[in-house]
Amino acid sequence: MRIINRNTLKQRPSEIVSPHDSIPAQGPRVITITSGKGGVGKTNLAVNLSIALAGEGQRVILFDADLGMANVEVLLGMTPALTLYDHLFKNIPISDILLPGPGGIKIISGGAGFLELANLSTKQRTKLLNGIEILNSMADFVMIDTGAGISKDVLAFCAAADEMQMVITPEPTSLTDAYSLIKVMDRFKLHKEVGLVINQARSNVESSEPVHRLINLADRYLTIRLKHLGSIPWDQSVVRAVKNQTPFYLAKPQSSASAAVKRIATVMLNKSKPVDAEGGLRGFISKLTRLFK
């Protein structure tokens, strides 16, 4: 592990998913990347997609918001010296907790800082929102790597973001868990649309059939719209890159997996920011604070 230092609920879903702060639309697109179950490559997509967007000239900040595992740092072999907690409680400027990441991205480790959002005083909350204004001017995209499943924390991150992407694999358990999370999104009207990314597909059938199955179920039983953003094929270079704690998009830029991620980035760039977005990163943090309470 390398240490990077810039200086050398139990609540019901209905109780946690209805925040509406009145904030004017501004700032970067805030996108959560989540999954119904673990082990589907969610963090790998978050890291490599962030790098792909940066390669297209976008300013990208990646938040590690998996409160239990800190998988972004593990995937990249990083041990952050400073986290969001240090900004909230140790008077560290928010710009100092930005870690320089691979491919030109910036990384913020949320850690215990996110867990403390529910306990912030008015002064601390104002300080955080003022700090967030700095980040708002530094990013075009803010990518949020969440945990997996339907926990209160995951739902809160999904509800607070402008957009939501869900990673699935062709495995039946992945599809079942993904549909369960999509139903919650629909039940509480958290999003009108969810982007789907198929990972580890070993054939054209595995690239398309699971998405069609989920889309058909949603069209039949739900009001939420599912959009297929792209499919990432199973690629041995991805396995090697994970073992080496290196993003495959940089290690093997000509691989089939890297090409697929670049196509997904292009799809994202061709989509405008949602017109009902509430304030970019500032809106995200404001809503998240209310949800965690």
Tab-separated table of C-alpha atoms in Angstrom, residues 7-233:
chain	number	residue	atom	x	y	z
A	7	ASN	CA	1.816	17.808	2.071
A	8	THR	CA	5.111	15.640	1.006
A	9	LEU	CA	-30.410	3.155	10.121
A	10	LYS	CA	-32.287	1.257	11.171
A	11	GLN	CA	-35.040	3.094	9.285
A	12	ARG	CA	-37.692	2.173	6.773
A	13	PRO	CA	-36.948	3.230	3.190
A	14	SER	CA	-39.865	5.668	3.286
A	15	GLU	CA	-38.170	7.487	6.165
A	16	ILE	CA	-34.921	8.089	4.336
A	17	VAL	CA	-35.680	8.863	0.737
A	18	SER	CA	-37.623	12.082	0.414
A	19	PRO	CA	-35.192	15.021	0.605
A	20	HIS	CA	-35.972	18.166	-1.400
A	21	ASP	CA	-33.662	21.083	-0.636
A	22	SER	CA	-34.401	24.198	-2.686
A	23	ILE	CA	-31.047	24.670	-4.414
A	24	PRO	CA	-30.545	26.135	-7.887
A	25	ALA	CA	-29.198	23.776	-10.552
A	26	GLN	CA	-25.437	24.181	-10.867
A	27	GLY	CA	-22.164	22.327	-10.592
A	28	PRO	CA	-21.023	18.956	-11.893
A	29	ARG	CA	-23.085	15.889	-12.741
A	30	VAL	CA	-23.186	13.685	-9.656
A	31	ILE	CA	-23.544	10.001	-10.529
A	32	THR	CA	-23.810	7.057	-8.160
A	33	ILE	CA	-22.498	3.701	-9.331
A	34	THR	CA	-24.075	0.881	-7.394
A	35	SER	CA	-25.159	-2.760	-7.615
A	36	GLY	CA	-27.662	-5.128	-6.124
A	37	LYS	CA	-24.937	-7.491	-4.925
A	38	GLY	CA	-21.216	-7.398	-4.352
A	39	GLY	CA	-18.563	-8.919	-6.577
A	40	VAL	CA	-19.928	-7.636	-9.899
A	41	GLY	CA	-17.114	-5.156	-10.635
A	42	LYS	CA	-18.857	-1.986	-9.472
A	43	THR	CA	-15.742	-0.304	-8.083
A	44	ASN	CA	-13.681	-1.364	-11.084
A	45	LEU	CA	-16.182	0.353	-13.347
A	46	ALA	CA	-16.262	3.481	-11.167
A	47	VAL	CA	-12.476	3.831	-11.300
A	48	ASN	CA	-11.954	3.042	-14.969
A	49	LEU	CA	-14.989	5.002	-16.168
A	50	SER	CA	-13.730	8.015	-14.221
A	51	ILE	CA	-10.353	7.692	-15.945
A	52	ALA	CA	-12.041	7.335	-19.350
A	53	LEU	CA	-14.007	10.549	-18.764
A	54	ALA	CA	-10.836	12.334	-17.681
A	55	GLY	CA	-9.191	11.139	-20.886
A	56	GLU	CA	-11.938	12.955	-22.793
A	57	GLY	CA	-11.022	16.244	-21.134
A	58	GLN	CA	-13.467	16.054	-18.224
A	59	ARG	CA	-12.549	17.029	-14.680
A	60	VAL	CA	-13.528	14.073	-12.508
A	61	ILE	CA	-13.697	13.601	-8.744
A	62	LEU	CA	-14.305	10.059	-7.503
A	63	PHE	CA	-15.803	9.644	-4.025
A	64	ASP	CA	-15.181	6.333	-2.287
A	65	ALA	CA	-18.523	6.033	-0.504
A	66	ASP	CA	-18.461	2.332	0.322
A	67	LEU	CA	-18.684	2.887	4.068
A	68	GLY	CA	-17.549	-0.588	5.005
A	69	MET	CA	-14.851	-1.551	2.513
A	70	ALA	CA	-13.150	1.526	0.951
A	71	ASN	CA	-12.773	-0.488	-2.230
A	72	VAL	CA	-11.450	2.331	-4.410
A	73	GLU	CA	-8.347	2.646	-2.256
A	74	VAL	CA	-7.926	-1.129	-2.136
A	75	LEU	CA	-8.257	-1.430	-5.914
A	76	LEU	CA	-5.617	1.262	-6.450
A	77	GLY	CA	-3.291	0.265	-3.622
A	78	MET	CA	-3.743	3.605	-1.882
A	79	THR	CA	-3.965	4.435	1.802
A	80	PRO	CA	-5.269	8.004	2.054
A	81	ALA	CA	-3.711	10.097	4.788
A	82	LEU	CA	-6.723	12.442	4.850
A	83	THR	CA	-10.443	11.781	4.469
A	84	LEU	CA	-13.695	13.711	4.620
A	85	TYR	CA	-13.613	13.232	8.384
A	86	ASP	CA	-10.454	15.339	8.608
A	87	HIS	CA	-12.176	18.189	6.829
A	88	LEU	CA	-15.215	18.032	9.085
A	89	PHE	CA	-13.512	17.687	12.444
A	90	LYS	CA	-9.824	18.634	12.080
A	91	ASN	CA	-10.103	21.877	10.105
A	92	ILE	CA	-8.294	20.453	7.084
A	93	PRO	CA	-9.202	22.435	3.922
A	94	ILE	CA	-11.368	20.342	1.656
A	95	SER	CA	-8.940	20.824	-1.231
A	96	ASP	CA	-6.263	19.094	0.863
A	97	ILE	CA	-8.225	15.848	1.132
A	98	LEU	CA	-8.281	15.473	-2.658
A	99	LEU	CA	-5.950	12.623	-3.580
A	100	PRO	CA	-4.255	12.696	-6.987
A	101	GLY	CA	-5.431	9.541	-8.709
A	102	PRO	CA	-4.386	7.717	-11.858
A	103	GLY	CA	-5.246	9.132	-15.257
A	104	GLY	CA	-5.767	12.656	-13.958
A	105	ILE	CA	-8.738	11.963	-11.674
A	106	LYS	CA	-9.074	13.186	-8.090
A	107	ILE	CA	-10.198	10.899	-5.271
A	108	ILE	CA	-11.865	11.667	-1.955
A	109	SER	CA	-12.138	9.000	0.704
A	110	GLY	CA	-15.435	9.424	2.529
A	111	GLY	CA	-14.968	6.878	5.281
A	112	ALA	CA	-16.298	7.875	8.677
A	113	GLY	CA	-16.933	11.396	7.378
A	114	PHE	CA	-20.090	10.286	5.607
A	115	LEU	CA	-21.275	8.468	8.701
A	116	GLU	CA	-20.957	11.694	10.681
A	117	LEU	CA	-23.206	13.706	8.367
A	118	ALA	CA	-26.207	12.965	10.563
A	119	ASN	CA	-24.450	14.470	13.602
A	120	LEU	CA	-23.158	17.738	12.145
A	121	SER	CA	-23.856	20.979	13.945
A	122	THR	CA	-25.207	23.913	11.963
A	123	LYS	CA	-21.716	25.432	11.928
A	124	GLN	CA	-20.126	22.205	10.679
A	125	ARG	CA	-22.783	21.763	7.999
A	126	THR	CA	-22.234	25.335	6.770
A	127	LYS	CA	-18.485	24.728	6.715
A	128	LEU	CA	-18.958	21.564	4.671
A	129	LEU	CA	-21.251	23.233	2.156
A	130	ASN	CA	-18.804	26.115	1.770
A	131	GLY	CA	-16.034	23.625	1.132
A	132	ILE	CA	-18.199	21.806	-1.371
A	133	GLU	CA	-18.498	25.048	-3.356
A	134	ILE	CA	-14.771	24.778	-4.010
A	135	LEU	CA	-15.175	21.255	-5.377
A	136	ASN	CA	-18.186	22.343	-7.448
A	137	SER	CA	-15.885	24.594	-9.439
A	138	MET	CA	-13.253	21.875	-9.854
A	139	ALA	CA	-15.280	19.086	-11.470
A	140	ASP	CA	-17.463	18.264	-14.452
A	141	PHE	CA	-18.334	14.817	-13.074
A	142	VAL	CA	-18.486	13.552	-9.505
A	143	MET	CA	-18.647	9.755	-9.431
A	144	ILE	CA	-19.893	8.107	-6.231
A	145	ASP	CA	-18.838	4.493	-5.651
A	146	THR	CA	-21.364	3.101	-3.165
A	147	GLY	CA	-21.653	-0.168	-1.350
A	148	ALA	CA	-23.849	-2.933	-2.746
A	149	GLY	CA	-27.377	-3.954	-1.793
A	150	ILE	CA	-30.397	-2.150	-0.374
A	151	SER	CA	-29.030	-0.771	2.887
A	152	LYS	CA	-30.097	2.623	4.176
A	153	ASP	CA	-26.719	4.099	3.262
A	154	VAL	CA	-26.809	2.842	-0.328
A	155	LEU	CA	-30.354	4.115	-0.820
A	156	ALA	CA	-29.349	7.503	0.550
A	157	PHE	CA	-26.431	7.878	-1.862
A	158	CYS	CA	-28.632	6.810	-4.771
A	159	ALA	CA	-31.441	9.163	-3.802
A	160	ALA	CA	-29.155	12.177	-3.376
A	161	ALA	CA	-27.351	11.898	-6.718
A	162	ASP	CA	-28.392	13.421	-10.049
A	163	GLU	CA	-28.049	10.110	-11.880
A	164	MET	CA	-27.707	6.447	-11.041
A	165	GLN	CA	-25.890	3.612	-12.781
A	166	MET	CA	-26.276	-0.028	-11.821
A	167	VAL	CA	-23.704	-2.714	-12.569
A	168	ILE	CA	-24.957	-6.250	-13.158
A	169	THR	CA	-23.513	-9.513	-14.424
A	170	PRO	CA	-25.318	-12.253	-16.356
A	171	GLU	CA	-25.598	-14.374	-13.193
A	172	PRO	CA	-29.183	-14.985	-11.999
A	173	THR	CA	-28.389	-13.782	-8.458
A	174	SER	CA	-27.048	-10.491	-9.797
A	175	LEU	CA	-30.172	-9.924	-11.888
A	176	THR	CA	-32.504	-10.796	-9.011
A	177	ASP	CA	-30.740	-8.459	-6.583
A	178	ALA	CA	-30.567	-5.699	-9.197
A	179	TYR	CA	-34.293	-5.908	-9.836
A	180	SER	CA	-34.963	-5.721	-6.102
A	181	LEU	CA	-32.977	-2.481	-5.881
A	182	ILE	CA	-34.673	-1.101	-8.998
A	183	LYS	CA	-38.075	-1.810	-7.439
A	184	VAL	CA	-37.109	0.240	-4.389
A	185	MET	CA	-35.974	3.084	-6.659
A	186	ASP	CA	-39.342	2.937	-8.390
A	187	ARG	CA	-41.451	2.479	-5.252
A	188	PHE	CA	-40.131	5.651	-3.644
A	189	LYS	CA	-39.702	7.596	-6.901
A	190	LEU	CA	-35.985	8.127	-6.318
A	191	HIS	CA	-35.124	8.235	-10.019
A	192	LYS	CA	-37.024	8.308	-13.269
A	193	GLU	CA	-34.224	6.488	-15.084
A	194	VAL	CA	-31.471	4.043	-14.147
A	195	GLY	CA	-28.533	3.256	-16.410
A	196	LEU	CA	-27.523	-0.407	-16.699
A	197	VAL	CA	-24.022	-1.730	-17.369
A	198	ILE	CA	-23.480	-5.438	-17.980
A	199	ASN	CA	-20.073	-6.598	-16.741
A	200	GLN	CA	-18.143	-9.823	-17.331
A	201	ALA	CA	-20.190	-10.787	-20.390
A	202	ARG	CA	-18.671	-13.768	-22.223
A	203	SER	CA	-20.810	-13.602	-25.364
A	204	ASN	CA	-23.131	-11.343	-27.315
A	205	VAL	CA	-26.073	-13.120	-25.730
A	206	GLU	CA	-24.760	-12.420	-22.236
A	207	SER	CA	-24.212	-8.788	-23.275
A	208	SER	CA	-27.809	-8.199	-24.259
A	209	GLU	CA	-30.196	-10.826	-22.867
A	210	PRO	CA	-29.980	-9.836	-19.141
A	211	VAL	CA	-30.596	-6.184	-19.985
A	212	HIS	CA	-33.582	-7.020	-22.166
A	213	ARG	CA	-35.000	-9.170	-19.373
A	214	LEU	CA	-34.741	-6.362	-16.816
A	215	ILE	CA	-36.070	-3.743	-19.222
A	216	ASN	CA	-39.061	-5.933	-20.071
A	217	LEU	CA	-39.828	-6.475	-16.373
A	218	ALA	CA	-39.585	-2.749	-15.669
A	219	ASP	CA	-41.773	-1.877	-18.655
A	220	ARG	CA	-44.387	-4.358	-17.508
A	221	TYR	CA	-44.490	-3.765	-13.766
A	222	LEU	CA	-42.736	-0.480	-12.943
A	223	THR	CA	-42.757	3.155	-13.977
A	224	ILE	CA	-38.982	3.627	-13.888
A	225	ARG	CA	-37.093	3.656	-17.190
A	226	LEU	CA	-34.021	1.446	-17.630
A	227	LYS	CA	-31.369	2.399	-20.159
A	228	HIS	CA	-28.598	0.097	-21.378
A	229	LEU	CA	-25.392	2.153	-21.249
A	230	GLY	CA	-23.138	-0.622	-22.494
A	231	SER	CA	-21.603	-4.024	-21.844
A	232	ILE	CA	-18.076	-4.887	-20.732
A	233	PRO	CA	-16.802	-8.279	-21.910
